[in-house]
Coordinates of N, CA, C and O in Angstrom, one line a residue:
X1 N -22.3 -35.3 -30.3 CA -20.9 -35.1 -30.2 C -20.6 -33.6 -30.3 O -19.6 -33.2 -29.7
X2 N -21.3 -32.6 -31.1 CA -21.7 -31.4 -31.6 C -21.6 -30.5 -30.3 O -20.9 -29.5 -30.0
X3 N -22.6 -31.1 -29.6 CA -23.1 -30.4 -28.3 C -21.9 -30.3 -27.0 O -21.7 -29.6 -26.1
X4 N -21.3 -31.8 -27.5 CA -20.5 -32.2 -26.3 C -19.2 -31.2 -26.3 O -18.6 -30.8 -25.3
X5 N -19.0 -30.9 -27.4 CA -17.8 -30.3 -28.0 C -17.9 -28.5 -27.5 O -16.9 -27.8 -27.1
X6 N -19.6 -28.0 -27.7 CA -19.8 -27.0 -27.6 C -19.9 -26.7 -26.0 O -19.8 -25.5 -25.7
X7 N -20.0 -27.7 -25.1 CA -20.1 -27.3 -23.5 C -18.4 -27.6 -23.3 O -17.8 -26.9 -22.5
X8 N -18.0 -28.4 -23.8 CA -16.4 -28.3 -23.2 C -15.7 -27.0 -23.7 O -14.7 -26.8 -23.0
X9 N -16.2 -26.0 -24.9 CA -15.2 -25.2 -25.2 C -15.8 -24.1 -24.4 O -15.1 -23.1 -24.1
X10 N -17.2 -24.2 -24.1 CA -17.7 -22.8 -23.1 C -17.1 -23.1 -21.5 O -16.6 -22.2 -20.9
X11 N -17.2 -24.2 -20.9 CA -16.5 -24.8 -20.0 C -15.2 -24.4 -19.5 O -15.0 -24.0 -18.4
X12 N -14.1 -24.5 -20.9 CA -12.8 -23.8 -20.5 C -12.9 -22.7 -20.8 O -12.2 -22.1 -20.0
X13 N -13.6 -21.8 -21.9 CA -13.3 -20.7 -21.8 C -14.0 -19.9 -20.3 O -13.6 -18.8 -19.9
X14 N -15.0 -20.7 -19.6 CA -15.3 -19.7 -18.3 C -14.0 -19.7 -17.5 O -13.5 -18.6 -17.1
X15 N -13.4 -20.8 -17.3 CA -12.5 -21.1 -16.5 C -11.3 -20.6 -17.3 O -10.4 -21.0 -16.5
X16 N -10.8 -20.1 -18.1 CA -9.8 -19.3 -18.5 C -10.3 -17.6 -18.3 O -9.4 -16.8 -18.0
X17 N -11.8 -17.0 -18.3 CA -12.0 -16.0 -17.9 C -11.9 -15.9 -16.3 O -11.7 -14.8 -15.8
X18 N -12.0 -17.2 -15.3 CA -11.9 -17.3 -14.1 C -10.6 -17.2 -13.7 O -10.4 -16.3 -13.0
X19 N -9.7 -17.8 -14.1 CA -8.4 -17.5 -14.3 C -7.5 -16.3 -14.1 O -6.7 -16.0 -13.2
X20 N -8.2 -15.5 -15.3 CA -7.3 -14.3 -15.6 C -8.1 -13.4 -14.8 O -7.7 -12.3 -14.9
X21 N -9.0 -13.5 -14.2 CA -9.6 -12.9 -13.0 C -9.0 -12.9 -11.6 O -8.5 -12.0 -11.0
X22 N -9.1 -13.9 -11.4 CA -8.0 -14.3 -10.1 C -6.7 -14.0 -10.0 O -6.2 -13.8 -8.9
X23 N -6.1 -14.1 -11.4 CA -4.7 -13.2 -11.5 C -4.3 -12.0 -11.4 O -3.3 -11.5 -10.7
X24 N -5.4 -11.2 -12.2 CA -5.5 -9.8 -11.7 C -5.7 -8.9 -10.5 O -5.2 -7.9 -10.2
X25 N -6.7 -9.8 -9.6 CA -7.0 -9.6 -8.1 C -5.8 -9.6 -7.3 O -5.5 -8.7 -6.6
X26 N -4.6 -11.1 -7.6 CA -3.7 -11.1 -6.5 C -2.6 -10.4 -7.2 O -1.6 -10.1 -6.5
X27 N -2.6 -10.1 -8.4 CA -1.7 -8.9 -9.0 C -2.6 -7.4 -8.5 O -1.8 -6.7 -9.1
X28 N -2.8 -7.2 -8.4 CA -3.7 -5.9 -7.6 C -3.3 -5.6 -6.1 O -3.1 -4.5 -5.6
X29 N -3.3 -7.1 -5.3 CA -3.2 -6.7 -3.9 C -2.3 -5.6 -3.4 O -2.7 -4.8 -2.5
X30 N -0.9 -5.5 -4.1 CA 0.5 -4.9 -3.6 C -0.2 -3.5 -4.2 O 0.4 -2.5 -3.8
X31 N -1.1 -3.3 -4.8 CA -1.5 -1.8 -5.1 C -2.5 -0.7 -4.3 O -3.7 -0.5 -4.5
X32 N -1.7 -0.2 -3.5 CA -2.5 -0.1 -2.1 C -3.1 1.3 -2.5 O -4.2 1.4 -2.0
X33 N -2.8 2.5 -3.2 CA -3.2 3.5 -3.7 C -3.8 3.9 -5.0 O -3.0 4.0 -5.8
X34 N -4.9 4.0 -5.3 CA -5.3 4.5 -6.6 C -4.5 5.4 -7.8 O -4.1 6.5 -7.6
X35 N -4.4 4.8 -8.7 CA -3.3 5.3 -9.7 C -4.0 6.3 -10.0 O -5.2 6.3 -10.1
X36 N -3.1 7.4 -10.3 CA -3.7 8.8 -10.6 C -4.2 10.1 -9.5 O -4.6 11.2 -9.8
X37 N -4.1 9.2 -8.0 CA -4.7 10.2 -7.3 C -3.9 10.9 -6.6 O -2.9 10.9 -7.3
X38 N -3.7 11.6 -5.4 CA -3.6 12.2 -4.8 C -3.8 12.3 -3.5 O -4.9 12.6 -3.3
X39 N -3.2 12.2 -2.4 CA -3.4 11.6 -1.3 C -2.3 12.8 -0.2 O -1.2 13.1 -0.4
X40 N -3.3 13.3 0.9 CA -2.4 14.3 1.7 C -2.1 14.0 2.7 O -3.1 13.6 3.3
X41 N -0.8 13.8 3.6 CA -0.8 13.5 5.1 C -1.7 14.3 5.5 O -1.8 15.4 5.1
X42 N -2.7 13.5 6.9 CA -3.2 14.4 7.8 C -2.3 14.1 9.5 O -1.5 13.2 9.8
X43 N -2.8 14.8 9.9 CA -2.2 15.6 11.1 C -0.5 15.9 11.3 O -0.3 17.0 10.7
X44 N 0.3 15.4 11.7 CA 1.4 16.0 11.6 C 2.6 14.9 10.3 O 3.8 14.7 10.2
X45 N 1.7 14.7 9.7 CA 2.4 13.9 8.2 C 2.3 15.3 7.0 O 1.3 15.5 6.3
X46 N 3.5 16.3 7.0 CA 3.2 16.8 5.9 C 3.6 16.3 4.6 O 4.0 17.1 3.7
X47 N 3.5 15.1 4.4 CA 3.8 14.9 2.7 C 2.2 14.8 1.9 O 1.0 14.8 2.3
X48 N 2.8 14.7 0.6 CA 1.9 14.2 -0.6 C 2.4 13.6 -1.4 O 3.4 13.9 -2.1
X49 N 1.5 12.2 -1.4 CA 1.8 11.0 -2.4 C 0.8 11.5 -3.4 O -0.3 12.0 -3.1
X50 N 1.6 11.2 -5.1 CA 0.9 11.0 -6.2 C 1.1 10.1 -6.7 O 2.3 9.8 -7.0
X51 N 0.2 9.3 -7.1 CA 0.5 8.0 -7.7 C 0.3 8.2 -8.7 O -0.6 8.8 -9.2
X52 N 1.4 7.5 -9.5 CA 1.4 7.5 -11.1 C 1.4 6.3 -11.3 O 1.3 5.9 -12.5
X53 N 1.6 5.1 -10.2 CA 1.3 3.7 -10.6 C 1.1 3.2 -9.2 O 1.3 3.8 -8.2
X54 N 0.5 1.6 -9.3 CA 0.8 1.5 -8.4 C 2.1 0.9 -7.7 O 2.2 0.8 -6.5
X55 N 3.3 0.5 -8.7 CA 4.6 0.3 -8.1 C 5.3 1.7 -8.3 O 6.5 1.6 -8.0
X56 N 4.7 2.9 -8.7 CA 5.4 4.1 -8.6 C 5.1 5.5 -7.7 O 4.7 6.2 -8.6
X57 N 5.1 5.9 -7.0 CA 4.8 7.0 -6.5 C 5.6 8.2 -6.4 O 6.9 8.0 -6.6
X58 N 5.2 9.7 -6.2 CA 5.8 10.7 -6.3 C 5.3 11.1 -4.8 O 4.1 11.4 -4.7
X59 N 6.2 11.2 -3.8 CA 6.1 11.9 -2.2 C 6.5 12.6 -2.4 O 7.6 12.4 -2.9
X60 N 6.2 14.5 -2.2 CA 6.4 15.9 -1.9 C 6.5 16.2 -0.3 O 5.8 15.5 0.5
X61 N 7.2 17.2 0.2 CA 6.7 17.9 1.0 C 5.4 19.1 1.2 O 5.7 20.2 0.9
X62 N 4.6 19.0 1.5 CA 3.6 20.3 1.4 C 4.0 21.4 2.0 O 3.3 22.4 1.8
X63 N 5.1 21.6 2.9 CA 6.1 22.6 3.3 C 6.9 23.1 2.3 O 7.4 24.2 2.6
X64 N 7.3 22.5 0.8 CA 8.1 22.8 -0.3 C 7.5 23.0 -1.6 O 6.3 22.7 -1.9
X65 N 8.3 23.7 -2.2 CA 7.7 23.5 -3.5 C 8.0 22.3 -4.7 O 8.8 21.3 -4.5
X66 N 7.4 22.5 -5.6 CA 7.2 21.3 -6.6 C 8.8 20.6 -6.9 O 8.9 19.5 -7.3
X67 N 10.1 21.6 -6.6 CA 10.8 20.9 -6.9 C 11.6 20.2 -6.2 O 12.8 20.1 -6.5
X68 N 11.1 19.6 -5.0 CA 11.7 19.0 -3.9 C 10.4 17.8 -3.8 O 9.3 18.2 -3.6
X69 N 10.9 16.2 -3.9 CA 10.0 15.5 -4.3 C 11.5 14.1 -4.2 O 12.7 14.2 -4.2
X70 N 10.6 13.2 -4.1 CA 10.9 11.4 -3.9 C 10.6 10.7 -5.0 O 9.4 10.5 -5.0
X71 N 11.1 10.3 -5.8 CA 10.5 8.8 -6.7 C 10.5 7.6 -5.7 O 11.6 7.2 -5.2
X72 N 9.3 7.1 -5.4 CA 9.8 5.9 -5.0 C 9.0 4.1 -5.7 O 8.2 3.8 -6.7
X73 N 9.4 3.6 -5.1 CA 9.1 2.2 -5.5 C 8.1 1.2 -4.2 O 8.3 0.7 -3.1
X74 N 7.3 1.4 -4.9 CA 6.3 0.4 -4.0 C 6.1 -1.3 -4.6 O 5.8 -1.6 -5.8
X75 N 6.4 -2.3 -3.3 CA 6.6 -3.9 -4.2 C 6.0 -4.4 -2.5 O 6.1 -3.9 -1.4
X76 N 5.4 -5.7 -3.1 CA 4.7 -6.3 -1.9 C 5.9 -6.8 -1.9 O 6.7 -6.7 -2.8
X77 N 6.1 -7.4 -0.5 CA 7.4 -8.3 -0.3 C 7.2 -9.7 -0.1 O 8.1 -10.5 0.2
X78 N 5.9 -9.9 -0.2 CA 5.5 -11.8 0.1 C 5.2 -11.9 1.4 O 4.4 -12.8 1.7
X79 N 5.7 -11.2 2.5 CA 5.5 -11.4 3.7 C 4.0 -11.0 4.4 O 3.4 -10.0 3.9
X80 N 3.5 -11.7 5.5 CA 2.2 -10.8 5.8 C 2.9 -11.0 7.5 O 3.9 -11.7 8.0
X81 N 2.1 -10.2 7.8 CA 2.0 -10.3 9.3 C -0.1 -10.4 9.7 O -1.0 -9.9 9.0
X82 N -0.2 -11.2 10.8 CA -1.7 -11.5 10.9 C -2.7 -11.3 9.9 O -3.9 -10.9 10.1
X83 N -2.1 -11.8 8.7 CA -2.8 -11.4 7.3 C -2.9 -10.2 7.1 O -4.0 -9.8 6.7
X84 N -2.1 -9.4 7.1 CA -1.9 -8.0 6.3 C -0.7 -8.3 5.4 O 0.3 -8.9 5.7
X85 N -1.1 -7.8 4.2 CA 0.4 -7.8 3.0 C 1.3 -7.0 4.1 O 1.1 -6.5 5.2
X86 N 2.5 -7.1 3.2 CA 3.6 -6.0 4.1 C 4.4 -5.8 2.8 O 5.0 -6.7 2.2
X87 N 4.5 -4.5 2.4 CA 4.6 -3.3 1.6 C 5.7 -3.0 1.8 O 5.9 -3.0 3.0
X88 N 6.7 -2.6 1.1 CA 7.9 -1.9 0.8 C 8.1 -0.8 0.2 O 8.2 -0.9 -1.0
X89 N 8.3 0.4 0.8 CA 8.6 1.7 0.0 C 9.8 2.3 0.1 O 10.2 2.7 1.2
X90 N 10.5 2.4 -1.1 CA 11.7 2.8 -1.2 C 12.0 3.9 -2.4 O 11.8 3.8 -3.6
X91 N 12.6 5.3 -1.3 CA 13.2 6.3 -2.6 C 14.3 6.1 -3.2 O 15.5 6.1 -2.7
X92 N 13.9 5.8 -4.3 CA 15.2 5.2 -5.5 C 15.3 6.8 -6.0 O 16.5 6.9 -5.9
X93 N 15.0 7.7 -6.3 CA 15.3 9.3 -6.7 C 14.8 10.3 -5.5 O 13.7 10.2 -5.1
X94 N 15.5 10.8 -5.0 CA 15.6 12.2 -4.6 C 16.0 13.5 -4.9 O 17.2 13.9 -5.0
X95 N 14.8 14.4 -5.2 CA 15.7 15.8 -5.7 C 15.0 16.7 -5.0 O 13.8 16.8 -4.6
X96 N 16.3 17.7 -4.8 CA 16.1 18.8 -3.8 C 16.1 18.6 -2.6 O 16.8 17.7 -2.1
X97 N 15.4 19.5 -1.8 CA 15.4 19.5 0.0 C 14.7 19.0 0.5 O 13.9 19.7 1.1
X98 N 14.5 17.6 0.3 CA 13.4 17.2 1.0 C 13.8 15.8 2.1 O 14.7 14.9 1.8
X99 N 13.3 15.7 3.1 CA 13.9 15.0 4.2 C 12.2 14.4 4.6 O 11.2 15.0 5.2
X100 N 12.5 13.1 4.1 CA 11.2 12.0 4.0 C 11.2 11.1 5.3 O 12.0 10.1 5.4
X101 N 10.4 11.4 6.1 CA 10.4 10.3 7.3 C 9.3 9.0 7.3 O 9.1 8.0 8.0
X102 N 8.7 9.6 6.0 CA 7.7 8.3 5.2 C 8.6 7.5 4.2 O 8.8 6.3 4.5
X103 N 9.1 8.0 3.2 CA 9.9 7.3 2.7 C 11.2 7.2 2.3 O 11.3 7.7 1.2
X104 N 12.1 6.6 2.8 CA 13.6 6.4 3.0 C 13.8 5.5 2.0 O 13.0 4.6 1.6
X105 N 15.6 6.0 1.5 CA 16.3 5.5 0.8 C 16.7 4.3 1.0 O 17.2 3.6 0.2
X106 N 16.4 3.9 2.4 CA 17.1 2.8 2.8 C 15.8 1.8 2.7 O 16.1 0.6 2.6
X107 N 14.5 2.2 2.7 CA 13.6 1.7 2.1 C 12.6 1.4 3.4 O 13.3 1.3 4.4
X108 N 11.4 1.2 3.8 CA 10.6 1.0 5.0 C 9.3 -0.2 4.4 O 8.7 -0.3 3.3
X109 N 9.2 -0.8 5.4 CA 8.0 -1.8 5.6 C 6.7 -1.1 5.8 O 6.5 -0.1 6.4
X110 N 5.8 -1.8 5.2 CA 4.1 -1.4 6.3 C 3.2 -2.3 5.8 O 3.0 -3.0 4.7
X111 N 2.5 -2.0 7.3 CA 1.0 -2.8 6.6 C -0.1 -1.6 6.0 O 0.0 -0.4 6.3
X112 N -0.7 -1.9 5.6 CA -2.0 -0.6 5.5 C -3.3 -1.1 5.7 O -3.6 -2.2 5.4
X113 N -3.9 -0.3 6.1 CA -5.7 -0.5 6.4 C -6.7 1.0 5.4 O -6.4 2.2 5.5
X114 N -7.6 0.6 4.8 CA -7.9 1.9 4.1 C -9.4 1.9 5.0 O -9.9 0.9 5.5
X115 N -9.9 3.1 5.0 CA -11.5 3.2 5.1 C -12.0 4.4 4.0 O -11.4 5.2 3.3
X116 N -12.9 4.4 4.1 CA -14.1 5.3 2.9 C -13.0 7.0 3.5 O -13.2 8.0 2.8
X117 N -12.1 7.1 4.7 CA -11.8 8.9 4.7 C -10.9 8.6 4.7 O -10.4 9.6 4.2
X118 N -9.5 7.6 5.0 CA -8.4 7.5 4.9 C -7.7 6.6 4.7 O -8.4 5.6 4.4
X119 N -6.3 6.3 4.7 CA -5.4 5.1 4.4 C -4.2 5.3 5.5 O -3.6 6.4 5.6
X120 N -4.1 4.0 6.2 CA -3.4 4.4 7.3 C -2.2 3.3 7.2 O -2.5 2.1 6.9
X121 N -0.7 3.7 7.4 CA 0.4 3.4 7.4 C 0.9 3.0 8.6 O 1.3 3.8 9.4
X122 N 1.1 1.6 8.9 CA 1.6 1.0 10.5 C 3.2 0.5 9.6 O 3.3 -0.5 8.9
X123 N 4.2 1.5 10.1 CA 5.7 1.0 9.3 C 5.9 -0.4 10.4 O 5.3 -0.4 11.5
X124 N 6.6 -1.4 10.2 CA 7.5 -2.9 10.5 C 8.5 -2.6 10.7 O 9.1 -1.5 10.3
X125 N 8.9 -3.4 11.1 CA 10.9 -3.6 11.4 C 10.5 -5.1 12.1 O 9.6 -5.7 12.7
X126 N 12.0 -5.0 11.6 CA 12.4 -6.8 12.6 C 11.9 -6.4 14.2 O 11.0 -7.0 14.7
X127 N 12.6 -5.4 14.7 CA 12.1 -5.4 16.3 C 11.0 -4.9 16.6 O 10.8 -4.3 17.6
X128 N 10.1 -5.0 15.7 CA 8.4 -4.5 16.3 C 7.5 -5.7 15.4 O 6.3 -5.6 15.6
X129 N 7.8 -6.5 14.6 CA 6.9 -6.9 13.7 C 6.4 -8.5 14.8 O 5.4 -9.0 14.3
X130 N 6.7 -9.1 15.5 CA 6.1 -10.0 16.4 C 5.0 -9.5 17.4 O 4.0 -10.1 17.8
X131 N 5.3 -8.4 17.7 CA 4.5 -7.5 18.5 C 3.3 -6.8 17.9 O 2.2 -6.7 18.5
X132 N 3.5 -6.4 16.8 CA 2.4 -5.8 16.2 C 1.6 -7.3 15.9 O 0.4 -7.2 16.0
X133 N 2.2 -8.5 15.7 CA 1.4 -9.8 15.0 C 0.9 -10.0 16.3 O -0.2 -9.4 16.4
X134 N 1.1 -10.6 17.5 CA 0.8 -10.3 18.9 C -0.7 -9.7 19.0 O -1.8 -10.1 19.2
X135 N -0.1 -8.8 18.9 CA -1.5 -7.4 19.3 C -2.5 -7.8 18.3 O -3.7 -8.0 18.8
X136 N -2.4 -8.1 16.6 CA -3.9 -8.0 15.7 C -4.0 -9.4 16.1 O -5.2 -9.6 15.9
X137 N -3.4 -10.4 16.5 CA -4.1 -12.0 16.7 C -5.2 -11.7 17.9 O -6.3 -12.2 17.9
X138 N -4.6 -10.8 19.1 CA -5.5 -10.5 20.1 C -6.5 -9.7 20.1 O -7.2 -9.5 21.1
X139 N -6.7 -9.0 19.2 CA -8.1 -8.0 19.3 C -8.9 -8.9 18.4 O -8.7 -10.0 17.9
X140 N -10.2 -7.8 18.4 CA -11.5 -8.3 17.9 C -11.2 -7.4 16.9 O -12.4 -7.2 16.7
X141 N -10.7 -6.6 16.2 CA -10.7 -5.3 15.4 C -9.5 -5.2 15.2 O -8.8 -4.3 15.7
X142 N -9.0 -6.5 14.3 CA -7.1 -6.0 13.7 C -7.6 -4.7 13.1 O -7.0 -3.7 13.7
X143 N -8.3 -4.4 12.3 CA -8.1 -3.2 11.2 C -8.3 -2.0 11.8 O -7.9 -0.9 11.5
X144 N -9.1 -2.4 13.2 CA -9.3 -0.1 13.8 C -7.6 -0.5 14.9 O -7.0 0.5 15.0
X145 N -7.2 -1.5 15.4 CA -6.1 -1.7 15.8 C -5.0 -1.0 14.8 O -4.4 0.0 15.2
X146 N -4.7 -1.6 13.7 CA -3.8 -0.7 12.8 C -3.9 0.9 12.3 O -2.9 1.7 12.2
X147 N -5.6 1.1 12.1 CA -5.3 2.3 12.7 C -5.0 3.2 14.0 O -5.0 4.4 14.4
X148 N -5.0 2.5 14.3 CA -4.7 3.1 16.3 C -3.6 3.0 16.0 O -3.2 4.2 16.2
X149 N -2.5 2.2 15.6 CA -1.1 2.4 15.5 C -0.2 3.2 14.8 O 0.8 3.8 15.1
X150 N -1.1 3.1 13.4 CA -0.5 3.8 12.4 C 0.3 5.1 12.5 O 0.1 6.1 13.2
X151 N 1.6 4.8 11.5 CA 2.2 5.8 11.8 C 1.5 7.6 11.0 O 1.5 8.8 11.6
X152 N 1.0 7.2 9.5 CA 1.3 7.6 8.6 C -0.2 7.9 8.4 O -0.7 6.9 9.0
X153 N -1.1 8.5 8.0 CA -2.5 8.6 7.8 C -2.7 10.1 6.4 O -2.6 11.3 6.5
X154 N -3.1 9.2 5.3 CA -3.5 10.2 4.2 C -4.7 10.1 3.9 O -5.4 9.1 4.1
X155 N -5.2 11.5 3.2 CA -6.6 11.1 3.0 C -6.7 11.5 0.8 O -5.7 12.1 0.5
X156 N -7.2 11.3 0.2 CA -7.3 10.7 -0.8 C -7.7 13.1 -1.0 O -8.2 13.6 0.0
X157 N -7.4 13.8 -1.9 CA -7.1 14.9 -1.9 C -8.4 15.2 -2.7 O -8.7 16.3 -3.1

């Protein structure tokens, strides 16, 4: 009875460590940037995202100085498109002169694809998001496809 007792409580406690494992993963997904880092537009993206969480970020211009900058808010929105999450970024603070074509007050969609040199940003809208689903159901390579599209490409600083 002794023994029976002792495999049922190792039993649930795996499955309560399996659990809170699994929770943390799909609580993770919407966290598309490493908290704490630093990340630079390359080619004609001059901003810089700093992550201070992953539902928080700080977007600069690299054209400006430190006191021209975005708070914004990053939240998965539940939606995917061809199995990519789809991401919401919205500047809830703006201060100074800064004019964000990455991230708007009015708030923007994306999917993202990362590799070992970059993280690449394909923004949504209602009138492009069947088309983009379209295009990754038909290739062999949704992910180098999103980067081929992407609007937005940073590299980790």
């Amino acid at each position: 009875m002794l023994q029976n007792k002792k495999k049922i409580i190792g039993l649930l406690a795996g499955l309560s460590i399996i659990a809170v494992g699994c929770g943390v993963n799909s609580e993770n997904e919407s966290k598309v940037l490493e908290e704490g880092k630093v990340y630079d537009g390359k080619n004609a993206t001059h901003e810089i995202i700093e992550v201070e969480s992953g539902s928080n970020w700080t977007v600069k211009s690299d054209k400006k100085d430190d006191s021209n900058y975005s708070v914004v808010t990053v939240d998965d929105t539940g939606e995917e498109i061809a199995g990519y999450h789809v991401i919401n970024i919205k500047a809830e603070e703006v201060n100074g002169d800064i004019e964000s074509s990455f991230a708007k007050r009015e708030g923007r969609d994306f999917i993202i694809v990362s590799d070992e040199e970059s993280v690449y940003f394909r923004s949504v809208a209602e009138e492009n998001k069947s088309e983009i689903e379209e295009a990754l159901k038909n290739t062999d390579n949704p992910d180098q496809h999103v980067k081929d599209i992407s609007n937005y490409i940073f590299n980790e600083s």
